[in-house]
PDB file of C-alpha atoms and ligand atoms in Angstrom:
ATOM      1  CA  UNK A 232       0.000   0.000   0.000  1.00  0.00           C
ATOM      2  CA  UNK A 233       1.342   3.169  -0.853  1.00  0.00           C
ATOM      3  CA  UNK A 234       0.789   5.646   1.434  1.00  0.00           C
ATOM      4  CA  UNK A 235       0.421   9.451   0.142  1.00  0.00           C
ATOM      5  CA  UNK A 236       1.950  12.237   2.234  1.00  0.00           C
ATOM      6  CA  UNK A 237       0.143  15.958   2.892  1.00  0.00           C
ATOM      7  CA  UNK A 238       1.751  19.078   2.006  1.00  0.00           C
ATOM      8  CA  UNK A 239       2.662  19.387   6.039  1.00  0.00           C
ATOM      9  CA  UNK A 240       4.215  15.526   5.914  1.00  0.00           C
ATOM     10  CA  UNK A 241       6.552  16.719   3.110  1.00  0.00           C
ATOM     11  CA  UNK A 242       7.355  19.611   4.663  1.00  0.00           C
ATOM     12  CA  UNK A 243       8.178  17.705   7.837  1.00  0.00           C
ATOM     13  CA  UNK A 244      10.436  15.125   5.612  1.00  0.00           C
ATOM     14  CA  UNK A 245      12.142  18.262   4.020  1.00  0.00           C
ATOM     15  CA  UNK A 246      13.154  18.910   7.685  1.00  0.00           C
ATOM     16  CA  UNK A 247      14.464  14.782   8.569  1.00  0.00           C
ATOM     17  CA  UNK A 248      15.762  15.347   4.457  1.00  0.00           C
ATOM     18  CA  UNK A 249      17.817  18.288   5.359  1.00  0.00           C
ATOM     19  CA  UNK A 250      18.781  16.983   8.551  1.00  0.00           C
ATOM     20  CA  UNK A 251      20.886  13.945   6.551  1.00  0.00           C
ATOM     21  CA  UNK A 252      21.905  16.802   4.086  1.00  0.00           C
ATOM     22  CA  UNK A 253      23.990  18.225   7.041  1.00  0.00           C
ATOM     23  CA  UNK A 254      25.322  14.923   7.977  1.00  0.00           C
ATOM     24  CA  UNK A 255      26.568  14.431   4.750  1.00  0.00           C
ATOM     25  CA  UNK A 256      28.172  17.684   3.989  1.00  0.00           C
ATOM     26  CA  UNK A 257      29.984  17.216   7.638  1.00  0.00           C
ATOM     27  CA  UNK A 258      31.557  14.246   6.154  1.00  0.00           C
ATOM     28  CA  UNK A 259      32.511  14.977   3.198  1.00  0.00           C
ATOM     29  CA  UNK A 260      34.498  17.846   4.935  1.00  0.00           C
ATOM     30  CA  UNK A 261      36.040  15.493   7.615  1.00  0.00           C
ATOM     31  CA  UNK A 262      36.794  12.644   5.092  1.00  0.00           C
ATOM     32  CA  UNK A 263      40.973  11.681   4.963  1.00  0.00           C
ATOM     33  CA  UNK A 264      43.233   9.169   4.712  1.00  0.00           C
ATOM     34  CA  UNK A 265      43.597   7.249   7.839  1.00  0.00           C
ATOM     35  CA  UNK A 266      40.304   7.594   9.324  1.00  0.00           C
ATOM     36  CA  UNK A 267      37.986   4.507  10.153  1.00  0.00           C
ATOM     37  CA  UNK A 268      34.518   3.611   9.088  1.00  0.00           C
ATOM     38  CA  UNK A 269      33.725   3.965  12.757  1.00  0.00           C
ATOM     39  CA  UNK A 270      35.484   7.387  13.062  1.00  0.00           C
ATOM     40  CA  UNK A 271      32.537   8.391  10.068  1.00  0.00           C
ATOM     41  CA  UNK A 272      29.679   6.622  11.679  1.00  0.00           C
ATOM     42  CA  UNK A 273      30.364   8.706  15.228  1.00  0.00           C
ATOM     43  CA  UNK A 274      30.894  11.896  12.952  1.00  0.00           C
ATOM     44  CA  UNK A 275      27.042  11.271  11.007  1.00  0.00           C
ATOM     45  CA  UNK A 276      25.680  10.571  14.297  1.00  0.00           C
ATOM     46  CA  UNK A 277      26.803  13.410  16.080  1.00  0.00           C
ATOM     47  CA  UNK A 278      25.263  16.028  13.801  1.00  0.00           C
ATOM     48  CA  UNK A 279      21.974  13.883  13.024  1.00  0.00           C
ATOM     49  CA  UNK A 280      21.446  13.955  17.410  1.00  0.00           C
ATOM     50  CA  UNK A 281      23.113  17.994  17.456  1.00  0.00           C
ATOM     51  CA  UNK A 282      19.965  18.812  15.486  1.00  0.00           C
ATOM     52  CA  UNK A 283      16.993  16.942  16.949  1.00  0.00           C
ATOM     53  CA  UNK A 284      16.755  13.887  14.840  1.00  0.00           C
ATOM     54  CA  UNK A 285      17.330  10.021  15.490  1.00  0.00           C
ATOM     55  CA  UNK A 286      19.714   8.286  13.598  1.00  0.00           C
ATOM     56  CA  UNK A 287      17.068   6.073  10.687  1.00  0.00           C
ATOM     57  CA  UNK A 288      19.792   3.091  10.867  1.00  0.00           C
ATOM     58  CA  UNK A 289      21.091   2.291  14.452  1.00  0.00           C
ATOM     59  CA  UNK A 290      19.150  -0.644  15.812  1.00  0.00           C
ATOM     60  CA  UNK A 291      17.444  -1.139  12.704  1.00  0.00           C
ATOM     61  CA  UNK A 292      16.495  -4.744  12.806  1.00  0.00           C
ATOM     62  CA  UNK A 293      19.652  -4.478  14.679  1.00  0.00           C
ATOM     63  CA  UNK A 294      22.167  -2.650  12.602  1.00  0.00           C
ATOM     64  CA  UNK A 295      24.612  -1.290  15.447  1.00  0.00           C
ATOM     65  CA  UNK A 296      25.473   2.174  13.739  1.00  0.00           C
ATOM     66  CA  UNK A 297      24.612   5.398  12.792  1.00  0.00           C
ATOM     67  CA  UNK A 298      25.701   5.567   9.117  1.00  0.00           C
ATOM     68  CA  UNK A 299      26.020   2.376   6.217  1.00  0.00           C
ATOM     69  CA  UNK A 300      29.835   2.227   5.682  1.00  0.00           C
ATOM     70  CA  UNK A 301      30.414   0.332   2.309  1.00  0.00           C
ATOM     71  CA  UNK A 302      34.106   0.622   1.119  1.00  0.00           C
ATOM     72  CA  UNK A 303      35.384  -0.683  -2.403  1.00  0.00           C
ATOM     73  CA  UNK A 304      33.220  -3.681  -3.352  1.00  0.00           C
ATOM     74  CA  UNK A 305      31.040  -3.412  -0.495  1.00  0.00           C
ATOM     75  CA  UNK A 306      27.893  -2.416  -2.047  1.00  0.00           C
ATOM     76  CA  UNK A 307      25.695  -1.897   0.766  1.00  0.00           C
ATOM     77  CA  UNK A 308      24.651  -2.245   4.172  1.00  0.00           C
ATOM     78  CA  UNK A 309      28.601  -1.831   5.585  1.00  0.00           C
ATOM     79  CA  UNK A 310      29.031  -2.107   9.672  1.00  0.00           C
ATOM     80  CA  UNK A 311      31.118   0.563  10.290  1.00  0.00           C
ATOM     81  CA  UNK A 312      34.435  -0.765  12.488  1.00  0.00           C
ATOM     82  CA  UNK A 313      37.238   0.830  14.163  1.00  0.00           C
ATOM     83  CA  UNK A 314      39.133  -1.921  12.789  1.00  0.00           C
ATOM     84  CA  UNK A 315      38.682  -0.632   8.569  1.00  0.00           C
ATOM     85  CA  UNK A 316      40.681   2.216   7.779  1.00  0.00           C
ATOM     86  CA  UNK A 317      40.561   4.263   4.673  1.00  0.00           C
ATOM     87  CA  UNK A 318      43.369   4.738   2.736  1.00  0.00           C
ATOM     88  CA  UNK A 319      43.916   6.884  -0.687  1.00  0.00           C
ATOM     89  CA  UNK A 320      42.489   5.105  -3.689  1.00  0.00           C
ATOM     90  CA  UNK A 321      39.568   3.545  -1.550  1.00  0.00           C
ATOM     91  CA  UNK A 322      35.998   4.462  -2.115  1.00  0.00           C
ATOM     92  CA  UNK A 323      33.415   5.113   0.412  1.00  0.00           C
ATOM     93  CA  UNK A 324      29.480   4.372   0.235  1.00  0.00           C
ATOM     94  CA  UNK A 325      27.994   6.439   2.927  1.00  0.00           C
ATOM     95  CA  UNK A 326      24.412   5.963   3.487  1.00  0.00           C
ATOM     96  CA  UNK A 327      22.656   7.915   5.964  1.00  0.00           C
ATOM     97  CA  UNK A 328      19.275   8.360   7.395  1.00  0.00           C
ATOM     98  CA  UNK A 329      17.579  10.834  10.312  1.00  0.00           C
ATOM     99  CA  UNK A 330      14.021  11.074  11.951  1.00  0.00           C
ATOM    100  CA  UNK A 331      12.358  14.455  12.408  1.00  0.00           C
ATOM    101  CA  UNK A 332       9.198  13.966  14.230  1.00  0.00           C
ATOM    102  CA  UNK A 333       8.586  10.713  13.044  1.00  0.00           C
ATOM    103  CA  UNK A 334       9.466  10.974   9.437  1.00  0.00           C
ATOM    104  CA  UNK A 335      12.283   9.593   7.461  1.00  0.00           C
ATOM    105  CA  UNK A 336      15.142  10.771   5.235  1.00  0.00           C
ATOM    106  CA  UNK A 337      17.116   8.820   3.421  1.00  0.00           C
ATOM    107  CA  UNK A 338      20.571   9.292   1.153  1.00  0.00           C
ATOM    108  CA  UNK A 339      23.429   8.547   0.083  1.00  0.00           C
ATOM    109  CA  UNK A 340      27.112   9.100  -1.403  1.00  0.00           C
ATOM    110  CA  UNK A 341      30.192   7.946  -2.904  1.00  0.00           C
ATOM    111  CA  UNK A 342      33.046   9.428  -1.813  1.00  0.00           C
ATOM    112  CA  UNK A 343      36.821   9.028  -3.201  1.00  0.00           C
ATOM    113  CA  UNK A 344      39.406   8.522   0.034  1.00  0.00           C
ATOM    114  CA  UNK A 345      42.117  11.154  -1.153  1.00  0.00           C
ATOM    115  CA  UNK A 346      40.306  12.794  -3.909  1.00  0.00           C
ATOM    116  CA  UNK A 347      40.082  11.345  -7.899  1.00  0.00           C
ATOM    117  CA  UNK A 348      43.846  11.422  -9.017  1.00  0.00           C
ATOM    118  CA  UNK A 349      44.195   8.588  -6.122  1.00  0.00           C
ATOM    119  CA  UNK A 350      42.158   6.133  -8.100  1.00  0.00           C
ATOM    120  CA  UNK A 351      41.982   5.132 -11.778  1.00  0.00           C
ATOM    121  CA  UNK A 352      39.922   6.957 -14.687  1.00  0.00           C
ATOM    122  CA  UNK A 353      37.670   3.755 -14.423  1.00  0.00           C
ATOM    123  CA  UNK A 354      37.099   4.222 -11.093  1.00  0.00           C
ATOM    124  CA  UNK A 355      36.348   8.271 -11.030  1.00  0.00           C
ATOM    125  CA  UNK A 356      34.098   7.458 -13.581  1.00  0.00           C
ATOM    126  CA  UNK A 357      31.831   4.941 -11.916  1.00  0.00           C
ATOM    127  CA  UNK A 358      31.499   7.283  -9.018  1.00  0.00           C
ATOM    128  CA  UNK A 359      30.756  10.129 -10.944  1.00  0.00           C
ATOM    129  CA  UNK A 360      27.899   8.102 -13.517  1.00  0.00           C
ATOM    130  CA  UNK A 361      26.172   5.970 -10.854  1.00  0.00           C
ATOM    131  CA  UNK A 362      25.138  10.104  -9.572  1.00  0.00           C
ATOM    132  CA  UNK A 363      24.866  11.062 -12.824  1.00  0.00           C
ATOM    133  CA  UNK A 364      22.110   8.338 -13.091  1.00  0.00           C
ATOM    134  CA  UNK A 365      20.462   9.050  -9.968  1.00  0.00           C
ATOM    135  CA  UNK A 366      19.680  12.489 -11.311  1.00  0.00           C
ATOM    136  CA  UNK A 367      18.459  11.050 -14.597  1.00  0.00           C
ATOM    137  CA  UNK A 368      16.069   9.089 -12.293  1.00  0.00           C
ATOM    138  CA  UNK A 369      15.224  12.142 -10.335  1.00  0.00           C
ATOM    139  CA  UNK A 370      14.328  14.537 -13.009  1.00  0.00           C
ATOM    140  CA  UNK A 371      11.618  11.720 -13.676  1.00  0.00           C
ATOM    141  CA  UNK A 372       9.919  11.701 -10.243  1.00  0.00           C
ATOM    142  CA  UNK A 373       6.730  13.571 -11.725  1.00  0.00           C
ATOM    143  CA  UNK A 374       2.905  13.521 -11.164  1.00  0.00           C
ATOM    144  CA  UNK A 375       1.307  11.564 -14.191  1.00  0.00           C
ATOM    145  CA  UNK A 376       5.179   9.837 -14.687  1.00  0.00           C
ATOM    146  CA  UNK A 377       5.616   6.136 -14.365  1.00  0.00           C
ATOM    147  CA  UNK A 378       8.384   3.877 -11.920  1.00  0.00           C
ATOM    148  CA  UNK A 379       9.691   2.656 -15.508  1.00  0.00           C
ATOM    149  CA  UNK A 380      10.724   5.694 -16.429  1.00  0.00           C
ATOM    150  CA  UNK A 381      13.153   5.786 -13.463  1.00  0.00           C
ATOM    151  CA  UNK A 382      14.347   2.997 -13.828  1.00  0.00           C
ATOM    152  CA  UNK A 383      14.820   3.131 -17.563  1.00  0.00           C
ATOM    153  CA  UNK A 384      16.616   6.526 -17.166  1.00  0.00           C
ATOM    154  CA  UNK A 385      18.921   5.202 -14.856  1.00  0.00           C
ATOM    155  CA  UNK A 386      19.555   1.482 -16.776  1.00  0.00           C
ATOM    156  CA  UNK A 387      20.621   3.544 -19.583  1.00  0.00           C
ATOM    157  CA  UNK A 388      23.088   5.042 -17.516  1.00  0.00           C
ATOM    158  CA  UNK A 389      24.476   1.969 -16.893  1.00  0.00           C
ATOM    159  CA  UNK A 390      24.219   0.235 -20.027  1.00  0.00           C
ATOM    160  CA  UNK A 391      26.016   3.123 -21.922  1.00  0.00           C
ATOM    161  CA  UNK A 392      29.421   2.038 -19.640  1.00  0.00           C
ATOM    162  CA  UNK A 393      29.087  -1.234 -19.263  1.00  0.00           C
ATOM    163  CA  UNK A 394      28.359  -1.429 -15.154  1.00  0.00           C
ATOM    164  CA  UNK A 395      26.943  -4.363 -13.308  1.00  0.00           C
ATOM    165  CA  UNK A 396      23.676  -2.973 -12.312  1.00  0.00           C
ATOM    166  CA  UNK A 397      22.234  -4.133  -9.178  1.00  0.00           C
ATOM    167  CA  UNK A 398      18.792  -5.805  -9.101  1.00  0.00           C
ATOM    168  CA  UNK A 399      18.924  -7.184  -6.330  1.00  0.00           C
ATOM    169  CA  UNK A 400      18.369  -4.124  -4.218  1.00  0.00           C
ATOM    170  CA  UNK A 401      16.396  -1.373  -5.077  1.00  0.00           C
ATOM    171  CA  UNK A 402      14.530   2.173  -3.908  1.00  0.00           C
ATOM    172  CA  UNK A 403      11.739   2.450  -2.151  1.00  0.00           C
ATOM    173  CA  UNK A 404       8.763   4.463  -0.956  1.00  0.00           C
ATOM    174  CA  UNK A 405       9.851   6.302   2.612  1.00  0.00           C
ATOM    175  CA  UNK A 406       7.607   7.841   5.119  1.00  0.00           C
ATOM    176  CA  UNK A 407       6.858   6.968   9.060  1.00  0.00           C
ATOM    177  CA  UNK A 408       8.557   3.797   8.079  1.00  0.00           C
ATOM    178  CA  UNK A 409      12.057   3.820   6.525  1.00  0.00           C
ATOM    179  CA  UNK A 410      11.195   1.530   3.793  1.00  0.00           C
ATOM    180  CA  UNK A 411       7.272   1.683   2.406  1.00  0.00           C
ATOM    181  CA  UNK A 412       5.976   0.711  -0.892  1.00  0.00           C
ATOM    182  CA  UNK A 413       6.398   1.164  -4.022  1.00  0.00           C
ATOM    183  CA  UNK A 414       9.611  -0.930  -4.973  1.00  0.00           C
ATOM    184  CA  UNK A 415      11.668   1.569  -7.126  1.00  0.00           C
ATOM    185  CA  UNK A 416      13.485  -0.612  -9.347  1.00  0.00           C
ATOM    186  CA  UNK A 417      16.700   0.857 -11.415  1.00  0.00           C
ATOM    187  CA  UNK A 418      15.888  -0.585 -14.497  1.00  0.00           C
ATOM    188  CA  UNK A 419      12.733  -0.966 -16.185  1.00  0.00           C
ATOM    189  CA  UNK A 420      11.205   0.197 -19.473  1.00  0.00           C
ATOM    190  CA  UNK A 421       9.709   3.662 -20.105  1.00  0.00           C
ATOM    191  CA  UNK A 422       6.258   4.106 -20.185  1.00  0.00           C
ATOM    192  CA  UNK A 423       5.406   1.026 -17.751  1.00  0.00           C
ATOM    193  CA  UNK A 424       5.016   0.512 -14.295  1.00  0.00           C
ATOM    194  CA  UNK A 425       2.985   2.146 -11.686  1.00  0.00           C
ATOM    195  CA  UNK A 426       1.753   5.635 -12.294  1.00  0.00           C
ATOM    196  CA  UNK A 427       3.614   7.971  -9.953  1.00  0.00           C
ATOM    197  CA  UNK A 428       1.064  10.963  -8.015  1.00  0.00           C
ATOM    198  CA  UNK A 429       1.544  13.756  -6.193  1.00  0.00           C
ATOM    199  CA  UNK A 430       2.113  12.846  -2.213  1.00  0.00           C
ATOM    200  CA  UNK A 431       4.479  10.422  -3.226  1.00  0.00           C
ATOM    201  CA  UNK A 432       8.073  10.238  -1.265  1.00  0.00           C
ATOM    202  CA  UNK A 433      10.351   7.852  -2.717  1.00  0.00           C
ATOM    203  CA  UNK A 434      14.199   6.810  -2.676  1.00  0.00           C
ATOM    204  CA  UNK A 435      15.756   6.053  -5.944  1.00  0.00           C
ATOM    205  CA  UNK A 436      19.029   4.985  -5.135  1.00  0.00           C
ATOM    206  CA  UNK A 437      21.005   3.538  -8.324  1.00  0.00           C
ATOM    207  CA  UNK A 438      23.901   1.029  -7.111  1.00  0.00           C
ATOM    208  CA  UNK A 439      26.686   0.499  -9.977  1.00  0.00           C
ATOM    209  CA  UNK A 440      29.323  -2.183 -10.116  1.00  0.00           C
ATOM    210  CA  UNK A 441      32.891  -2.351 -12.370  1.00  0.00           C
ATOM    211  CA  UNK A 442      32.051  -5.714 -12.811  1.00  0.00           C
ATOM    212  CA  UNK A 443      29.559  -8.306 -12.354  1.00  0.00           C
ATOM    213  CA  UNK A 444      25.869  -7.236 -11.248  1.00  0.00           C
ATOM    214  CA  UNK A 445      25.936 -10.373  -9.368  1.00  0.00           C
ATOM    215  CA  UNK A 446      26.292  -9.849  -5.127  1.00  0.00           C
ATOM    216  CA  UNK A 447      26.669 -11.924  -1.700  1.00  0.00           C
ATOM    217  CA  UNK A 448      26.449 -11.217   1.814  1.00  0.00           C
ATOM    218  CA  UNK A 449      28.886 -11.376   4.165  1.00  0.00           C
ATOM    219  CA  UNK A 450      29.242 -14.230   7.123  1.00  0.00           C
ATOM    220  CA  UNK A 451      27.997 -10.584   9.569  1.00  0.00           C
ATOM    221  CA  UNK A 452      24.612 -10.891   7.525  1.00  0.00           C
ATOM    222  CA  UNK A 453      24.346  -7.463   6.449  1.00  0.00           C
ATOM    223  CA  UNK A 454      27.121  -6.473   4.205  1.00  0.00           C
ATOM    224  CA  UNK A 455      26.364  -6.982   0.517  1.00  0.00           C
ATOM    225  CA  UNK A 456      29.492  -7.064  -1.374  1.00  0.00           C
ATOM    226  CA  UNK A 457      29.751  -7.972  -5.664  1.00  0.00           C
ATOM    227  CA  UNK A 458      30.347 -11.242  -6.012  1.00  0.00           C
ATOM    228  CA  UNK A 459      33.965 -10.370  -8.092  1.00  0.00           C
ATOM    229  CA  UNK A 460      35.156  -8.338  -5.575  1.00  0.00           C
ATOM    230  CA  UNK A 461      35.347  -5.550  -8.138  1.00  0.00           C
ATOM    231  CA  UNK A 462      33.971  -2.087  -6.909  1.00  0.00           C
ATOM    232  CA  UNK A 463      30.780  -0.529  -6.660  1.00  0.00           C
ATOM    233  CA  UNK A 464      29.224   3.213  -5.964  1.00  0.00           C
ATOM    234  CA  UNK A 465      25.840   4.088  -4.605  1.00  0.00           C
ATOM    235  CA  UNK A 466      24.051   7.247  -4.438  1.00  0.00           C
ATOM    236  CA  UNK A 467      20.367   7.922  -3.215  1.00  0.00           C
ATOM    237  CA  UNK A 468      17.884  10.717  -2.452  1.00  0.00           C
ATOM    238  CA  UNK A 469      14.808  11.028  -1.196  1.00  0.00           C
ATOM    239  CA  UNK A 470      12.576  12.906  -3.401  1.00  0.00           C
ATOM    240  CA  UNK A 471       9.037  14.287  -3.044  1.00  0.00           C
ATOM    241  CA  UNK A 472       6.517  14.044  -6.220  1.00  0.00           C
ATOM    242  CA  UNK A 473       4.467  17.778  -5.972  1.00  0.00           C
ATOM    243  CA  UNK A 474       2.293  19.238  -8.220  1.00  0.00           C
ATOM    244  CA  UNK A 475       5.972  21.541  -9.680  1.00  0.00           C
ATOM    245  CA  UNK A 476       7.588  18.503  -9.904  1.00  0.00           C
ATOM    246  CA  UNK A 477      10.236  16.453  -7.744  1.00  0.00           C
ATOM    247  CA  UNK A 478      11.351  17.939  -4.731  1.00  0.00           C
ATOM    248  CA  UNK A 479      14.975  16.619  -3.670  1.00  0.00           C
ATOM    249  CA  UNK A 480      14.144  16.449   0.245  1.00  0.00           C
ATOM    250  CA  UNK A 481      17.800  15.644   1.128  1.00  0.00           C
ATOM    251  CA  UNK A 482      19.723  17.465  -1.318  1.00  0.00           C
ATOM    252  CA  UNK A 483      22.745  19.448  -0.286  1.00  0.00           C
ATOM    253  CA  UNK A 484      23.417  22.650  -0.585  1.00  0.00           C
ATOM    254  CA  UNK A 485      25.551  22.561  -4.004  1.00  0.00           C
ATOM    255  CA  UNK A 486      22.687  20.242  -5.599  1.00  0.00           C
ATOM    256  CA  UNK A 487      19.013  21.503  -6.718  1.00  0.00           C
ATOM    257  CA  UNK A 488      16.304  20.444  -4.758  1.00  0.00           C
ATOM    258  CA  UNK A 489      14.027  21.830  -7.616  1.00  0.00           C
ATOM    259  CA  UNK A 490      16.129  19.935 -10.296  1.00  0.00           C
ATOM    260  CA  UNK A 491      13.123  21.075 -13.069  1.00  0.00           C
ATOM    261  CA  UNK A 492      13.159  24.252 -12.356  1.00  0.00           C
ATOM    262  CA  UNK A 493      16.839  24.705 -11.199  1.00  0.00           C
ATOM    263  CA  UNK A 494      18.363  22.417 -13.578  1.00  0.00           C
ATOM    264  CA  UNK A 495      20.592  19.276 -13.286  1.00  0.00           C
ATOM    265  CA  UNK A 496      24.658  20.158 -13.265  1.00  0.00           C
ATOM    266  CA  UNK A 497      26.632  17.283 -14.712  1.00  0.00           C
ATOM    267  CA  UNK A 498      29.112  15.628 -12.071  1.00  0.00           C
TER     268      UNK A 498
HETATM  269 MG1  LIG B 650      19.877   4.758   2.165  1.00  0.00          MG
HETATM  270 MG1  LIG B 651      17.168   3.766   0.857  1.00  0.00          MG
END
């Protein structure tokens, strides 16, 4: 059941939405070599609790932190440890996710440990296009517009470089609960699927591997890593469909939260 959110429950998930927008822009600034996973997780959770909110993650069905820590071809769902330290070259998935007042946000980033001369042109580019295709998914989040055409604008992201697309994990629908209905697939065909209205809040979060699509889960039962070892990037926002279009609810301040209206830069 989909669940439709009031003008007032958007506004309320622009607050959780902004909420992981800080947490995200205080890591990217404290991000360097030599730091753990844990050292990020402590940094996410002390501005998500500075402003009011609950961390969306810790203690979900028992996840112990604050922020998803997925490093090199960790996909998603990383435990972040004071025993995995970043070092230039790596890449860092960060996902993070706040409660305001009982609502959820929901987002996420790829970061490069060191900055993009420390890893190949191959990798840089992965980071950069697995974005890149969650803004061609975004700009489609519009009343009267249909889940295929998400996940058709982002597949062809994908399947213009070659990238192991993940199927196996997908966006969702995000409200009182962190994960509601619909399914947001990143791949379908244009045209098809569910008819997307205004009141909808969804997470389209495109997840791109080097390599095989293919993934497994590690022995701690929550890390998904690609089954090649090869790595992967994930990005994700939470976006609101309104009657001007999509509303980016955790966008940061160098990003468009009115990407219609605003435009989309290329990363
Ligand atoms: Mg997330
Ligand atoms: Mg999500």
């Amino acid at each position: 059941m989909i669940i439709k959110k009031s003008r007032d429950e958007i506004e309320l998930m622009a607050r959780a939405g902004q909420v992981v927008a800080k947490a995200h822009e205080a890591l990217m600034e404290a991000l360097e070599p030599g730091m753990t996973t844990l050292d990020l997780d402590r940094i996410g959770e002390k501005v998500i609790r500075g402003e009011g909110a609950v961390p969306s993650f810790k203690g979900y069905r028992g996840f112990p932190g604050s922020v998803c820590t997925s490093k090199n071809e960790q996909i998603v769902h990383g435990i972040p440890s004071d025993t995995v330290r970043l070092e230039e070259g790596d890449i860092i998935s960060l996902d993070v996710g706040a409660i305001v007042e009982g609502f959820h946000g929901d987002s996420a980033t790829t970061l490069i440990v060191g900055g993009e001369d420390t890893v190949s042109d191959e990798v840089a580019t992965l980071v950069r296009e697995t974005r890149n295709a969650l803004w061609r998914g975004l700009e489609q989040v519009r009343h009267g517009s249909r889940l295929g055409d998400i996940g058709s604008a982002v597949e062809a992201v994908a399947e213009a470089h070659g990238y192991g697309l993940v199927r196996e994990y997908v966006g969702h629908g995000i409200g009182r609960a962190l994960h509601e209905d619909p399914s947001v697939p990143n791949y379908g065909q244009a045209g098809r699927g569910m008819k997307l209205t205004k009141g909808w809040v969804i997470a389209v979060e495109p997840m791109f591997n080097l390599g095989t699509e293919r993934t497994r889960t590690l022995d701690d039962d929550w890390t998904v890593v690609t089954a090649d070892g090869k790595v992967s990037a994930h990005w994700e926002h939470t976006v609101a469909v309104t009657p001007d279009g999509p509303w980016v609810l955790t966008a940061r301040s160098d990003e468009p939260a009115h990407p219609l209206t605003e435009g989309v830069p290329t990363w």
